[in-house]
Structures are given as structure tokens and as C-alpha cells.
Amino acid sequence: MYDKKKVLVISDFGIDDIVAVLYAYYSDTIEIVGIVSDYGNVSKESALNNVKYLQGLTGITDIPVIRGAVSALTGAQPQFYPEVHGISGLGPIIPEQIELDSYEISENFYEINALIDKYAGELFIFSAGRLTSLATAFVLYPETMKKVKEFYVMGGAFHVPGNVTPTAEANFFGDPYAANILIQLAPKKIHLIPLDVTMYALITPSMIDSLHEYYLKSNDKVGQIIKPMVDYYYDFYKKTYPDISGSPLHDLLVIWALADGEKMIFEEVPIRVAVNTGCTFGQSIGDFRQSKEKAPWRVHKIAKQFNYGQFITEVFATFKSGSSRQFIKEDK
């Protein structure tokens, strides 16, 4: 069997983040080898509690969990979004607070170095939340970060409105300083998947109902948490965008693209992030002009198109695979 892609997930563990992680759980092409638990949709503590909840649900406890940032480089207190992701980040699901031992609450962000060294040249970083921890790694460990094979980041809004302000997407708005550091210091071109495409990664209620029926028949307790979470997410989107036909699972689209980079069409564009306070705070800006003269900014890969039919077919085939739990590391 071919080697699965080794992935370090940096996440604030809201609904779409968790669905993306569960996609990896069922996938035979992705192997999560580490998790950075971050603030964002919920607090860092709640995100860590969600990781422990998933460990208990899946029985998988051997993947390193690294504690990430608690707040943004801007110095502002983070704003959480219970109306979008629920109080704990799991929609209507409220897991019990899990008792942590002294090791589990210690600051261990430095452990990202050993993980990257272990998988040097083959590790993918998938960033599903605020960019504070990833930016910090670029500042603290620039040589180590050169050993990462590829970066896949959900963030930004270029040709579409933002989802927090008229101009800014949540992950960039949550810490524009970090987003700008990422753009400026990344040792290679980032695969950036913005709202321009993720808003079209729609999962309809009928799709979720069919998937849930499958999990009930197969008595898959892990898969059964997907429907209540996505239904909660859809309720929010339906109130905000009355004509929307389903839930846009932003992070699920990103990890699906990571599984096979040829599935997404990218455009290489010079980009910047607005960091001045005001109405453009957190705005992602790309120089999409067709002229030869371009802004002297760092060039990265911005997703511009994907095959929706292929996305739906492959995602649900993976969720219904029901075979071995590929989320478990094989190299003990």
C-alpha cells in the first residue's frame, strides 16, 4: 500500500474543523501525526477538551497533542462564536470537562520541532483556524519550518465578501498580524483556500441525513456525531444566508484538496494582508491584474476552482468507507 500523507493539523476545533478531522479518520490517504490545539472558534482550553473528547470517542490516544496560542498577536482578547459553532465548538454537543494531568496542561509548543524533524520532507501542515501558532513557528523556528513539504491554509476572501466584516474572513480577521507574517515568512508558496471556493463546498441536509442513516445502520458512534453538528451549522447559515442550500464545510474542502493537490485549481498571485485598524482590518488582497507589472509582494497559490461533483462523491465515499481506522498512527 502506498504511504499516506503525514499531516500536522493546527485547529481551533469548531464544527467544520472537526468534520475535516473525521474525514482524515476515515481516509486511506491521510494520516494525522500531530495536532496543535488553538484558540479561535472556542478557547484553547475548550479546543483541547474537544480533542480529548474525540480521543475518547475514537479510542485513539497516541497522536501527539501540542498546546498552541491562547490569543492573537494583536494583543486583543479573542472573540468566540457560539452562535456559529456552539458553546464548546461541537454545535449542540456539550462534552464533559475532562480532567487533565499536569503534563497535559503544560506549555509544549516547542514539541512542534521534533514532530517536523521526524517527518522532515514529507510533512504537510493543515491550518484550519487562526494563524497565530503557525506564524509563531515561522518566527521561532525558521530553519525547522523549511522541512515542511507543503502548507494548506483555510483563510482569506479575495473576490467575495468576508464572513466577519464586509472585507475580512474569520481566520485572517482573528489575527491579521499572524496572517501577514505567514504570507511574508513562509519558506515556500502556501496553498491558500479562501472563502471564494469554500463557500461552495455545500453539504445539504439530505446528504447529511443519508450519511447519518448509514452510521445508524452500521452502529458507527463516531460518525453519528456529524449530523447534529452540521445541522447546527446549517441553522446558523440559513439565518444568515436564507437562500443557502447547505452547510459550507470550509475545512473539509481544504483537507480533501490536501489529499490530492491536483483536485484543486490554484492561481499564483502576489498577496498581502491589511493590518491597519479600520474597515479593511484583516482583508486579504491579491494582485490579480493581467498586466506584467505586479505588486512586489510574496507570491502564493490561491485556490480558484474545484469540481463540486467530484468533491461530494469522494467525500461521502470516504465517510462511508467504514474500513480500518486510518487515523491511527502505524509507526509506533
PDB file of N, CA, C and O in Angstrom, residues 196-220:
ATOM      1  N   ASP A 196     -13.652  32.288  -1.297  1.00  0.00           N
ATOM      2  CA  ASP A 196     -14.034  32.289  -2.719  1.00  0.00           C
ATOM      3  C   ASP A 196     -14.456  30.906  -3.198  1.00  0.00           C
ATOM      4  O   ASP A 196     -15.338  30.774  -4.052  1.00  0.00           O
ATOM      5  N   VAL A 197     -13.806  29.861  -2.665  1.00  0.00           N
ATOM      6  CA  VAL A 197     -14.169  28.494  -3.054  1.00  0.00           C
ATOM      7  C   VAL A 197     -14.843  27.722  -1.925  1.00  0.00           C
ATOM      8  O   VAL A 197     -15.730  26.902  -2.177  1.00  0.00           O
ATOM      9  N   THR A 198     -14.459  27.972  -0.677  1.00  0.00           N
ATOM     10  CA  THR A 198     -15.010  27.151   0.408  1.00  0.00           C
ATOM     11  C   THR A 198     -16.505  27.391   0.619  1.00  0.00           C
ATOM     12  O   THR A 198     -17.213  26.508   1.097  1.00  0.00           O
ATOM     13  N   MET A 199     -17.003  28.576   0.261  1.00  0.00           N
ATOM     14  CA  MET A 199     -18.432  28.830   0.395  1.00  0.00           C
ATOM     15  C   MET A 199     -19.260  27.968  -0.554  1.00  0.00           C
ATOM     16  O   MET A 199     -20.482  27.876  -0.412  1.00  0.00           O
ATOM     17  N   TYR A 200     -18.593  27.327  -1.515  1.00  0.00           N
ATOM     18  CA  TYR A 200     -19.296  26.457  -2.459  1.00  0.00           C
ATOM     19  C   TYR A 200     -19.154  24.973  -2.088  1.00  0.00           C
ATOM     20  O   TYR A 200     -19.672  24.114  -2.802  1.00  0.00           O
ATOM     21  N   ALA A 201     -18.500  24.692  -0.980  1.00  0.00           N
ATOM     22  CA  ALA A 201     -18.359  23.307  -0.517  1.00  0.00           C
ATOM     23  C   ALA A 201     -19.585  22.935   0.314  1.00  0.00           C
ATOM     24  O   ALA A 201     -19.497  22.608   1.501  1.00  0.00           O
ATOM     25  N   LEU A 202     -20.742  22.977  -0.321  1.00  0.00           N
ATOM     26  CA  LEU A 202     -22.014  22.849   0.378  1.00  0.00           C
ATOM     27  C   LEU A 202     -22.415  21.383   0.576  1.00  0.00           C
ATOM     28  O   LEU A 202     -22.435  20.601  -0.371  1.00  0.00           O
ATOM     29  N   ILE A 203     -22.745  21.067   1.814  1.00  0.00           N
ATOM     30  CA  ILE A 203     -23.273  19.755   2.165  1.00  0.00           C
ATOM     31  C   ILE A 203     -24.737  19.956   2.558  1.00  0.00           C
ATOM     32  O   ILE A 203     -25.037  20.669   3.528  1.00  0.00           O
ATOM     33  N   THR A 204     -25.653  19.367   1.800  1.00  0.00           N
ATOM     34  CA  THR A 204     -27.073  19.607   2.023  1.00  0.00           C
ATOM     35  C   THR A 204     -27.616  18.752   3.161  1.00  0.00           C
ATOM     36  O   THR A 204     -27.042  17.711   3.510  1.00  0.00           O
ATOM     37  N   PRO A 205     -28.752  19.160   3.749  1.00  0.00           N
ATOM     38  CA  PRO A 205     -29.360  18.350   4.813  1.00  0.00           C
ATOM     39  C   PRO A 205     -29.681  16.925   4.368  1.00  0.00           C
ATOM     40  O   PRO A 205     -29.520  15.981   5.152  1.00  0.00           O
ATOM     41  N   SER A 206     -30.109  16.741   3.124  1.00  0.00           N
ATOM     42  CA  SER A 206     -30.433  15.383   2.666  1.00  0.00           C
ATOM     43  C   SER A 206     -29.181  14.517   2.596  1.00  0.00           C
ATOM     44  O   SER A 206     -29.238  13.307   2.888  1.00  0.00           O
ATOM     45  N   MET A 207     -28.044  15.102   2.223  1.00  0.00           N
ATOM     46  CA  MET A 207     -26.785  14.357   2.219  1.00  0.00           C
ATOM     47  C   MET A 207     -26.420  13.912   3.629  1.00  0.00           C
ATOM     48  O   MET A 207     -26.013  12.761   3.853  1.00  0.00           O
ATOM     49  N   ILE A 208     -26.569  14.822   4.573  1.00  0.00           N
ATOM     50  CA  ILE A 208     -26.239  14.508   5.966  1.00  0.00           C
ATOM     51  C   ILE A 208     -27.196  13.469   6.524  1.00  0.00           C
ATOM     52  O   ILE A 208     -26.794  12.546   7.249  1.00  0.00           O
ATOM     53  N   ASP A 209     -28.481  13.576   6.182  1.00  0.00           N
ATOM     54  CA  ASP A 209     -29.459  12.590   6.652  1.00  0.00           C
ATOM     55  C   ASP A 209     -29.105  11.195   6.137  1.00  0.00           C
ATOM     56  O   ASP A 209     -29.196  10.207   6.877  1.00  0.00           O
ATOM     57  N   SER A 210     -28.727  11.111   4.868  1.00  0.00           N
ATOM     58  CA  SER A 210     -28.358   9.822   4.278  1.00  0.00           C
ATOM     59  C   SER A 210     -27.120   9.250   4.956  1.00  0.00           C
ATOM     60  O   SER A 210     -27.051   8.044   5.255  1.00  0.00           O
ATOM     61  N   LEU A 211     -26.132  10.107   5.220  1.00  0.00           N
ATOM     62  CA  LEU A 211     -24.910   9.657   5.892  1.00  0.00           C
ATOM     63  C   LEU A 211     -25.228   9.178   7.306  1.00  0.00           C
ATOM     64  O   LEU A 211     -24.719   8.145   7.756  1.00  0.00           O
ATOM     65  N   HIS A 212     -26.094   9.914   7.995  1.00  0.00           N
ATOM     66  CA  HIS A 212     -26.444   9.550   9.368  1.00  0.00           C
ATOM     67  C   HIS A 212     -27.164   8.202   9.396  1.00  0.00           C
ATOM     68  O   HIS A 212     -26.928   7.367  10.291  1.00  0.00           O
ATOM     69  N   GLU A 213     -28.033   7.981   8.415  1.00  0.00           N
ATOM     70  CA  GLU A 213     -28.730   6.698   8.324  1.00  0.00           C
ATOM     71  C   GLU A 213     -27.734   5.546   8.172  1.00  0.00           C
ATOM     72  O   GLU A 213     -27.879   4.480   8.779  1.00  0.00           O
ATOM     73  N   TYR A 214     -26.710   5.789   7.370  1.00  0.00           N
ATOM     74  CA  TYR A 214     -25.652   4.783   7.184  1.00  0.00           C
ATOM     75  C   TYR A 214     -24.954   4.492   8.510  1.00  0.00           C
ATOM     76  O   TYR A 214     -24.706   3.325   8.855  1.00  0.00           O
ATOM     77  N   TYR A 215     -24.638   5.550   9.275  1.00  0.00           N
ATOM     78  CA  TYR A 215     -23.931   5.362  10.540  1.00  0.00           C
ATOM     79  C   TYR A 215     -24.812   4.676  11.583  1.00  0.00           C
ATOM     80  O   TYR A 215     -24.321   3.914  12.422  1.00  0.00           O
ATOM     81  N   LEU A 216     -26.112   4.952  11.549  1.00  0.00           N
ATOM     82  CA  LEU A 216     -27.015   4.270  12.467  1.00  0.00           C
ATOM     83  C   LEU A 216     -27.078   2.780  12.154  1.00  0.00           C
ATOM     84  O   LEU A 216     -27.024   1.938  13.063  1.00  0.00           O
ATOM     85  N   LYS A 217     -27.176   2.441  10.883  1.00  0.00           N
ATOM     86  CA  LYS A 217     -27.260   1.037  10.479  1.00  0.00           C
ATOM     87  C   LYS A 217     -25.971   0.285  10.776  1.00  0.00           C
ATOM     88  O   LYS A 217     -25.985  -0.902  11.104  1.00  0.00           O
ATOM     89  N   SER A 218     -24.835   0.988  10.653  1.00  0.00           N
ATOM     90  CA  SER A 218     -23.542   0.340  10.894  1.00  0.00           C
ATOM     91  C   SER A 218     -23.087   0.483  12.349  1.00  0.00           C
ATOM     92  O   SER A 218     -22.004   0.036  12.707  1.00  0.00           O
ATOM     93  N   ASN A 219     -23.929   1.154  13.165  1.00  0.00           N
ATOM     94  CA  ASN A 219     -23.630   1.374  14.584  1.00  0.00           C
ATOM     95  C   ASN A 219     -22.282   2.070  14.778  1.00  0.00           C
ATOM     96  O   ASN A 219     -21.511   1.736  15.679  1.00  0.00           O
ATOM     97  N   ASP A 220     -22.020   3.036  13.921  1.00  0.00           N
ATOM     98  CA  ASP A 220     -20.771   3.799  13.987  1.00  0.00           C
ATOM     99  C   ASP A 220     -20.988   5.022  14.880  1.00  0.00           C
ATOM    100  O   ASP A 220     -21.560   6.025  14.458  1.00  0.00           O
TER     101      ASP A 220
END
